[in-house]
XYZ file of C-alpha atoms in Angstrom:
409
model
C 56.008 -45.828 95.479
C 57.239 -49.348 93.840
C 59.804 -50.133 91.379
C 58.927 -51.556 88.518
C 60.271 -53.160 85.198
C 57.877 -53.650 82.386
C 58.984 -55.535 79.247
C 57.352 -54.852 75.972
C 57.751 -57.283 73.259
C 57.862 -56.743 69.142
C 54.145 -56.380 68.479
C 53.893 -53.572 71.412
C 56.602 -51.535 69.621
C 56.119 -52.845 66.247
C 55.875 -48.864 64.955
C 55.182 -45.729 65.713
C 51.844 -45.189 67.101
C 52.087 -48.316 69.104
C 55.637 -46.444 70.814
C 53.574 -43.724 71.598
C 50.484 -45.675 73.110
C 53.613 -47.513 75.329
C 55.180 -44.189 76.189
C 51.560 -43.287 77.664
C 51.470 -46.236 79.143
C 54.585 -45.821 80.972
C 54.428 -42.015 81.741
C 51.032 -42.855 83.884
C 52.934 -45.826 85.695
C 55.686 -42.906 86.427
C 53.520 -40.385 87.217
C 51.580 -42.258 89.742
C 54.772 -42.256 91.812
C 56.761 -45.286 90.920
C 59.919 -45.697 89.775
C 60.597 -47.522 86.153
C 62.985 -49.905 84.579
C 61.397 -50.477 80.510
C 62.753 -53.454 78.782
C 62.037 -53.983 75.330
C 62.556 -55.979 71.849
C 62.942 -55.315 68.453
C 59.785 -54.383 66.574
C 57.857 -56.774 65.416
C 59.059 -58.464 62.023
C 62.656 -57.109 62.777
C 64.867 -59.945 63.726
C 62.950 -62.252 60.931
C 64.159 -59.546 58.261
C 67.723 -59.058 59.326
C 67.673 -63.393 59.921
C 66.662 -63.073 56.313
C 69.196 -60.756 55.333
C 72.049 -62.646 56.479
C 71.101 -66.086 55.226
C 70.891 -64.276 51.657
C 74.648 -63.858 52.268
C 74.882 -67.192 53.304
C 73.994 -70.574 54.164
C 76.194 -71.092 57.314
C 75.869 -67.045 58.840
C 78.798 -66.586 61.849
C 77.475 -66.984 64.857
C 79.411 -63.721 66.307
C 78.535 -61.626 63.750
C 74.683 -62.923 63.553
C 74.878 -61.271 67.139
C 76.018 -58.215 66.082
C 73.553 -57.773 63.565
C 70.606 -59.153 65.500
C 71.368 -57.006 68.569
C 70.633 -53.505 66.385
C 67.109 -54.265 66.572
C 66.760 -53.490 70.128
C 68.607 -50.066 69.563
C 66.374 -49.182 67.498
C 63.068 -49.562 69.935
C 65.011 -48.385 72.828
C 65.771 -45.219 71.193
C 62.627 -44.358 69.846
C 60.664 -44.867 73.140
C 62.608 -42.724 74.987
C 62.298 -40.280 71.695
C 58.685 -40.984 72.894
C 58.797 -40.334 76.525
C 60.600 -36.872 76.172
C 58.260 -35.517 74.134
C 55.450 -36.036 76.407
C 57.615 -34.518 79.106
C 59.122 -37.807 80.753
C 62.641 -37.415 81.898
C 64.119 -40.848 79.996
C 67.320 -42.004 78.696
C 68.203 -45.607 76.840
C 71.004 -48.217 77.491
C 72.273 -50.977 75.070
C 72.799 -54.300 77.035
C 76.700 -53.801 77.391
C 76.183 -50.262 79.054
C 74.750 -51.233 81.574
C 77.175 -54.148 81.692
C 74.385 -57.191 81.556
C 77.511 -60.051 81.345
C 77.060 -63.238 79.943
C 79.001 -66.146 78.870
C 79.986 -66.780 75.377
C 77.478 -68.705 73.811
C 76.624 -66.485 70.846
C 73.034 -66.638 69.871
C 71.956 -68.559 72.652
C 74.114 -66.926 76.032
C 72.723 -66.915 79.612
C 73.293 -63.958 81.685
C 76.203 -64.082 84.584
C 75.683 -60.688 86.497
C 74.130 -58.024 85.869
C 75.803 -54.084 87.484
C 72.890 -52.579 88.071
C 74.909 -48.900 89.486
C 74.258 -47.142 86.202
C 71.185 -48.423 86.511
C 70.535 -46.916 89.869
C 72.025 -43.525 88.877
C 69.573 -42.968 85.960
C 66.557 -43.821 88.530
C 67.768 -41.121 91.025
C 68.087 -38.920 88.495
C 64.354 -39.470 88.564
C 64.599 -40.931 84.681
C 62.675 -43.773 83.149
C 65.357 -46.212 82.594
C 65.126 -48.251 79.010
C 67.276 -51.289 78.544
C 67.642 -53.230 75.144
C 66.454 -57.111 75.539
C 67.906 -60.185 74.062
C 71.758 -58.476 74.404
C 74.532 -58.601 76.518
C 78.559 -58.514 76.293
C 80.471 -61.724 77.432
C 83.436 -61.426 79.748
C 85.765 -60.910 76.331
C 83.965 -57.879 75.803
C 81.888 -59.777 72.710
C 78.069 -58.670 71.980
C 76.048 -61.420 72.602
C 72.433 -62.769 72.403
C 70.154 -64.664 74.652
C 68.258 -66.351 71.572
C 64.688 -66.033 70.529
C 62.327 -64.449 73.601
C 65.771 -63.650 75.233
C 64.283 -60.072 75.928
C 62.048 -61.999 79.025
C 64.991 -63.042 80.951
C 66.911 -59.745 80.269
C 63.938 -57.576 82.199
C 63.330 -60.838 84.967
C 67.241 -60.226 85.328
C 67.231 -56.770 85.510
C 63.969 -57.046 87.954
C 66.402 -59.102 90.028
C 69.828 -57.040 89.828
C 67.556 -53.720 91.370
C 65.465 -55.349 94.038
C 62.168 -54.793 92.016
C 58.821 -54.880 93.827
C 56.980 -56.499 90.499
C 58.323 -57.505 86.771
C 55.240 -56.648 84.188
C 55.699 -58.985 80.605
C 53.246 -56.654 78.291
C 52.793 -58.550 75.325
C 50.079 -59.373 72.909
C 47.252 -61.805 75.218
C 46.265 -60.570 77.844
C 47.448 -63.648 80.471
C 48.534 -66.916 80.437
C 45.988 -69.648 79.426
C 45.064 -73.228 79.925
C 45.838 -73.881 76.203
C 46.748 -71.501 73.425
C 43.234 -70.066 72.711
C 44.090 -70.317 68.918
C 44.349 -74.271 69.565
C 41.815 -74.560 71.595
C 38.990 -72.097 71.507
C 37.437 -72.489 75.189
C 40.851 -72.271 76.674
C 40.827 -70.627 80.321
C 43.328 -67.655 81.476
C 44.444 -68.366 85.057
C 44.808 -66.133 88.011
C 47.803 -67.558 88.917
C 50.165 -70.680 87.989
C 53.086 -71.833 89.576
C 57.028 -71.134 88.683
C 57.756 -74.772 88.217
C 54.395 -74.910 85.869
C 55.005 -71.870 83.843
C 58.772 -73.382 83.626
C 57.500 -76.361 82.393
C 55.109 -74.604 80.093
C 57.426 -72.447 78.629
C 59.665 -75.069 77.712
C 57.540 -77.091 76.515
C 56.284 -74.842 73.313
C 54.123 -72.347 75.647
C 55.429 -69.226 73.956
C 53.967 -66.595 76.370
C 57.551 -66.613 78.637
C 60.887 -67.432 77.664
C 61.764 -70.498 79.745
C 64.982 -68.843 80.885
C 62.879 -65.773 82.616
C 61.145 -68.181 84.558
C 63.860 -70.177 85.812
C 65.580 -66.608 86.910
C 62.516 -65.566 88.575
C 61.902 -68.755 90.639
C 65.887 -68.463 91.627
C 65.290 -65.069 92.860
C 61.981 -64.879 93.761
C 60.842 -62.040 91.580
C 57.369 -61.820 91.324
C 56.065 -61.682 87.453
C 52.921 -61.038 85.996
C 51.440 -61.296 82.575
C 49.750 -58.524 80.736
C 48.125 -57.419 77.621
C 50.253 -54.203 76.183
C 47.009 -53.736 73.648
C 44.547 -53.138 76.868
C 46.376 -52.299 80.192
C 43.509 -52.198 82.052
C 42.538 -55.566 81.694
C 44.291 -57.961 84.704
C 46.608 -60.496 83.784
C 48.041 -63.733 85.678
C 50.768 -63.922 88.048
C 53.674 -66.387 88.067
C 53.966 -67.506 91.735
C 55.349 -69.764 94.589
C 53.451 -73.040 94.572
C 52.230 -72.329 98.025
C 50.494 -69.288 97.065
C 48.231 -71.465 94.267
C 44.579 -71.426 96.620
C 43.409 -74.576 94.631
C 45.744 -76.976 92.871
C 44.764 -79.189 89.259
C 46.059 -82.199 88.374
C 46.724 -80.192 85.166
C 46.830 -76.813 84.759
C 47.904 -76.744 81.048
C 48.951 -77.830 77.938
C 51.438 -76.949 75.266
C 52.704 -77.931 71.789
C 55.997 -77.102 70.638
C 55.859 -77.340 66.504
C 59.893 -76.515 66.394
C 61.356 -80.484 67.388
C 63.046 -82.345 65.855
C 63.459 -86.838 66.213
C 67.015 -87.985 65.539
C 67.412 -92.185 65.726
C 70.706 -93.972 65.587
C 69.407 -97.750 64.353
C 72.002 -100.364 65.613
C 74.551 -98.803 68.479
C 76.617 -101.477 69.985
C 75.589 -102.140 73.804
C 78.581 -101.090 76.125
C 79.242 -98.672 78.595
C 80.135 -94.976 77.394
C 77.976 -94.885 74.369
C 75.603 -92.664 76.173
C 78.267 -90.458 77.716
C 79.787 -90.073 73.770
C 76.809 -88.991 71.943
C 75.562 -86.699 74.647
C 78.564 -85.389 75.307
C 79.998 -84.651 71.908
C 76.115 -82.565 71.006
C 76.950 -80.706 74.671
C 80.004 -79.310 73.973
C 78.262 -77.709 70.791
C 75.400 -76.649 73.371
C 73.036 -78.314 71.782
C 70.112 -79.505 74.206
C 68.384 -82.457 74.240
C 65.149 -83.001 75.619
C 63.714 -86.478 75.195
C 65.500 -89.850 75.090
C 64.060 -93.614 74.511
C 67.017 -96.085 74.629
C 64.799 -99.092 72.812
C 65.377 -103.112 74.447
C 68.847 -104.882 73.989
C 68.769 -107.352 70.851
C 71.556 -109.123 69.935
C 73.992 -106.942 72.052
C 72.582 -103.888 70.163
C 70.419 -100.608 70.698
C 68.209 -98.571 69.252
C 68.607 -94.742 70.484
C 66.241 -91.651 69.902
C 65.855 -88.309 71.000
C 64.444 -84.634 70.166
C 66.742 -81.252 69.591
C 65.326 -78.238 68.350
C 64.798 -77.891 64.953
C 67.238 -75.000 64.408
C 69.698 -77.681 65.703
C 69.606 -80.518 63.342
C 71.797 -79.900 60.396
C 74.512 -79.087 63.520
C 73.662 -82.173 64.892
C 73.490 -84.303 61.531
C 77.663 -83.039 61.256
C 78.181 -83.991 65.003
C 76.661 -87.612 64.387
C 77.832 -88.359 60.936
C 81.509 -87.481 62.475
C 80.984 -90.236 65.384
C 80.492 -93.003 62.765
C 84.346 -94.161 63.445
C 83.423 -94.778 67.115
C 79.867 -95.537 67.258
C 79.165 -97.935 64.173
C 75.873 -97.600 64.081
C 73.747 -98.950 61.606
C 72.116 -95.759 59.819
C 71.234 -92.596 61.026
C 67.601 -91.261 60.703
C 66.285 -87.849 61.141
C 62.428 -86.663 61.187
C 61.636 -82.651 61.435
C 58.192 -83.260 60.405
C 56.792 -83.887 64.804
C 55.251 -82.123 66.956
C 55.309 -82.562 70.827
C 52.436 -82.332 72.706
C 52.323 -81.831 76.713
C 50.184 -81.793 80.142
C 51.698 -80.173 82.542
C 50.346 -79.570 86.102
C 52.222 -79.671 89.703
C 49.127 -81.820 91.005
C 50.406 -84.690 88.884
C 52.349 -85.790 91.986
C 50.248 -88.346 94.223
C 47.443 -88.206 91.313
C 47.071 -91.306 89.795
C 45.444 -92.068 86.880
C 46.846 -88.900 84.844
C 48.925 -91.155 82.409
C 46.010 -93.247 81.528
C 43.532 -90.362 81.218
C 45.896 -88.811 78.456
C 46.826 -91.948 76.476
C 43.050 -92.787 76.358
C 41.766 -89.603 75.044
C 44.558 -89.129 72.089
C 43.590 -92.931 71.158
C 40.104 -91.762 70.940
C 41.435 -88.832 68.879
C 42.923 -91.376 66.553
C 46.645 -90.460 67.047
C 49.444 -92.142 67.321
C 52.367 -92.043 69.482
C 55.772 -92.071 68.743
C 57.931 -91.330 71.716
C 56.341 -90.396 75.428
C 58.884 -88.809 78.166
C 57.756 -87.805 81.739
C 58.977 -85.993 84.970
C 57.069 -84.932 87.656
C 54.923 -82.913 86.556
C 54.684 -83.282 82.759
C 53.963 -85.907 80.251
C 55.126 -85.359 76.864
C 54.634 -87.239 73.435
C 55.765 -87.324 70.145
C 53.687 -87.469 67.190
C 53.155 -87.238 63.809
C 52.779 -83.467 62.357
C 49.692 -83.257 60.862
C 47.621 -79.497 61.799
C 44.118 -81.119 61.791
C 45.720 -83.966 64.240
C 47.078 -81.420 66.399
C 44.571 -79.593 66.749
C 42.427 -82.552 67.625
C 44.466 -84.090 70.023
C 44.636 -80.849 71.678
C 41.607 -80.180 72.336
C 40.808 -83.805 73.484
C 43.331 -83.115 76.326
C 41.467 -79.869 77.337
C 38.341 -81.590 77.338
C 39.394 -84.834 79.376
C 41.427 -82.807 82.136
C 38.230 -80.404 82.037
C 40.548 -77.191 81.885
C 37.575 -74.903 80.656
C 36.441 -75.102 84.366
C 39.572 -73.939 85.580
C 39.401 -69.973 87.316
């Protein structure tokens, strides 16, 4: 006997007949002997429509009560799956993130969970009941619904794996694995066995939209063990996400990503003295907006260029924020670009491989593309360029091809 969680995203529960094929799913998984913690989304399409719905209403929605209204769509699959489970004679009962008291902090729309209690939890399972929790919610320590943001639902069932001591968290969704590439990128993309946490952190970050980047980084703190599946085919193995040390063979890269949702902000002319740094950062992270990428350009004339990438959903947020510095700051002009995409290798053999750098650069010139911005850590190379689909798409596939990731297994 094991315990279990298994997460099912949108497109597993996206209506009725794919509930039932779930509840099946789950009911064998329970009737071979194990014990079962289900974690799952709104149906497919649903937060889109009720996003829709309350930007009809308005321009500038309220971030508390976008929460309350997004957090309905996981009561809705919740219910109807254990609907689904009873009738095939499956003791089950559903929870709402706040019952079974997943805390977070109060950053509606985008909160990280605090602590999860996981008694109720516990009870149910004695009770010899398949327990069904709603992703992407919680309630912050002012008793305030709350949402983890967009794949939020992957870090509620890697936190839940965590809070019970489960032997294995299973992410059903709709590919059956995690791949070297997105396959609908780059056709002769390879699904791997195994990749690391600090990989598949990187990944997911990065635009890999497989695992929210928050489930990973809870995993690889508590050392739950995940693994990848296809909801569509069961049968079919997926990858697990792993300790480094249990990787057999590593790759200088393992995979790449592209994350279509950036955003370049430049501030042309910012005086050169100490704190400037420390006042633009600072004012975007008490908003909680994140940055990822920043290119301070030479000093000329006692003056700097600086530029860096936010999510897209950030900008207009951080347009306000910048526009309201101009007292301080005195820039010369502010310049904003939504129309980039970001393109990365990642791969934990990167360290004491040289040559990686070079290897990339070369094949994108030989793509004909153009850089705008490049950022690096240890195991990742990013850069910025020009959105253009055909371009992407080329420049994609000339990474997979000069890094030789069709040979990976």
């Amino acid at each position: 006997m094991a315990l279990i969680v298994q997460k099912y995203g949108g497109t597993s529960v996206a209506d009725a007949e794919r509930v039932k094929f779930v509840a099946e799913h789950v009911a064998a998984t329970k009737r071979a002997g194990n014990d079962v913690v289900i974690v799952v989304s709104a149906p497919a399409g649903m937060t889109n429509d009720l996003t829709n719905r309350a930007f009809q209403i308005t321009d500038m929605p309220d971030s508390r009560e976008m929460d309350m209204l997004l957090s309905t769509g996981e009561q809705i699959s919740i219910a109807l799956l254990a609907m689904a489970l009873q009738a095939i004679g499956v003791k089950a009962v559903s929870f709402t993130g706040p019952q079974v008291c997943i805390r977070t902090d109060n950053a509606h729309q985008k909160a990280r969970i605090l602590d999860i209690n996981a008694n109720r939890i516990g009870r149910e399972i004695s009770q010899d009941k398949v327990v069904i929790v709603a992703g992407f919610q919680g309630i912050s320590d002012i008793d305030e619904i709350t949402t983890l943001g967009r794949g939020g639902s992957d870090t509620t069932a890697v936190a839940v794996a965590a809070a019970i001591g489960a032997d294995i968290c299973e992410i059903y969704t709709d590919v059956d694995g995690i791949y070297t590439c997105d396959p609908r990128m780059v056709p002769n993309a390879s699904k791997l066995k195994k990749i690391s946490y600090d990989e598949m952190l990187e990944l997911a970050s990065l635009g890999a939209k497989v695992l929210h980047p928050r489930s990973v980084e809870v995993a690889k703190l508590h050392d739950v063990k995940l693994c990848v599946r296809s909801s569509f085919n069961t049968h079919i193995g997926g990858t697990f996400v792993v300790k480094q040390e249990e990787i057999e063979q590593e790759y200088a890269v393992t995979g790449i990503a592209c994350d279509k949702n950036v955003a370049k902000v430049s501030i042309i002319g910012v005086e050169d003295r100490p704190g400037i740094a420390a006042e633009i950062f600072g004012a975007l992270a008490d908003e909680k907006i994140s940055v990822d990428m920043i290119i301070q350009s030479a000093m000329v004339d006692n003056m700097n260029d600086i530029a860096f990438t936010i999510h897209q959903s950030d900008l207009k947020q951080t347009q306000l924020i910048l526009k309201g510095l101009k007292g301080t700051l005195k820039y010369d002009d502010l310049l904003f670009d939504d129309d980039v995409v970001k393109i990365s290798v990642v791969g934990a053999g990167m360290v004491g491989t040289y040559g990686v750098a070079a290897r990339m650069f070369t094949a994108l010139r030989d793509a004909n593309i153009n850089l705008d911005l490049i950022g690096t850590s240890e195991i990742k190379i990013s850069v910025i360029i020009k959105y253009d689909e055909d371009s992407l798409r080329r420049g994609m596939q000339a990474l997979h091809d000069v890094f030789e990731l069709d040979k990976i297994d």
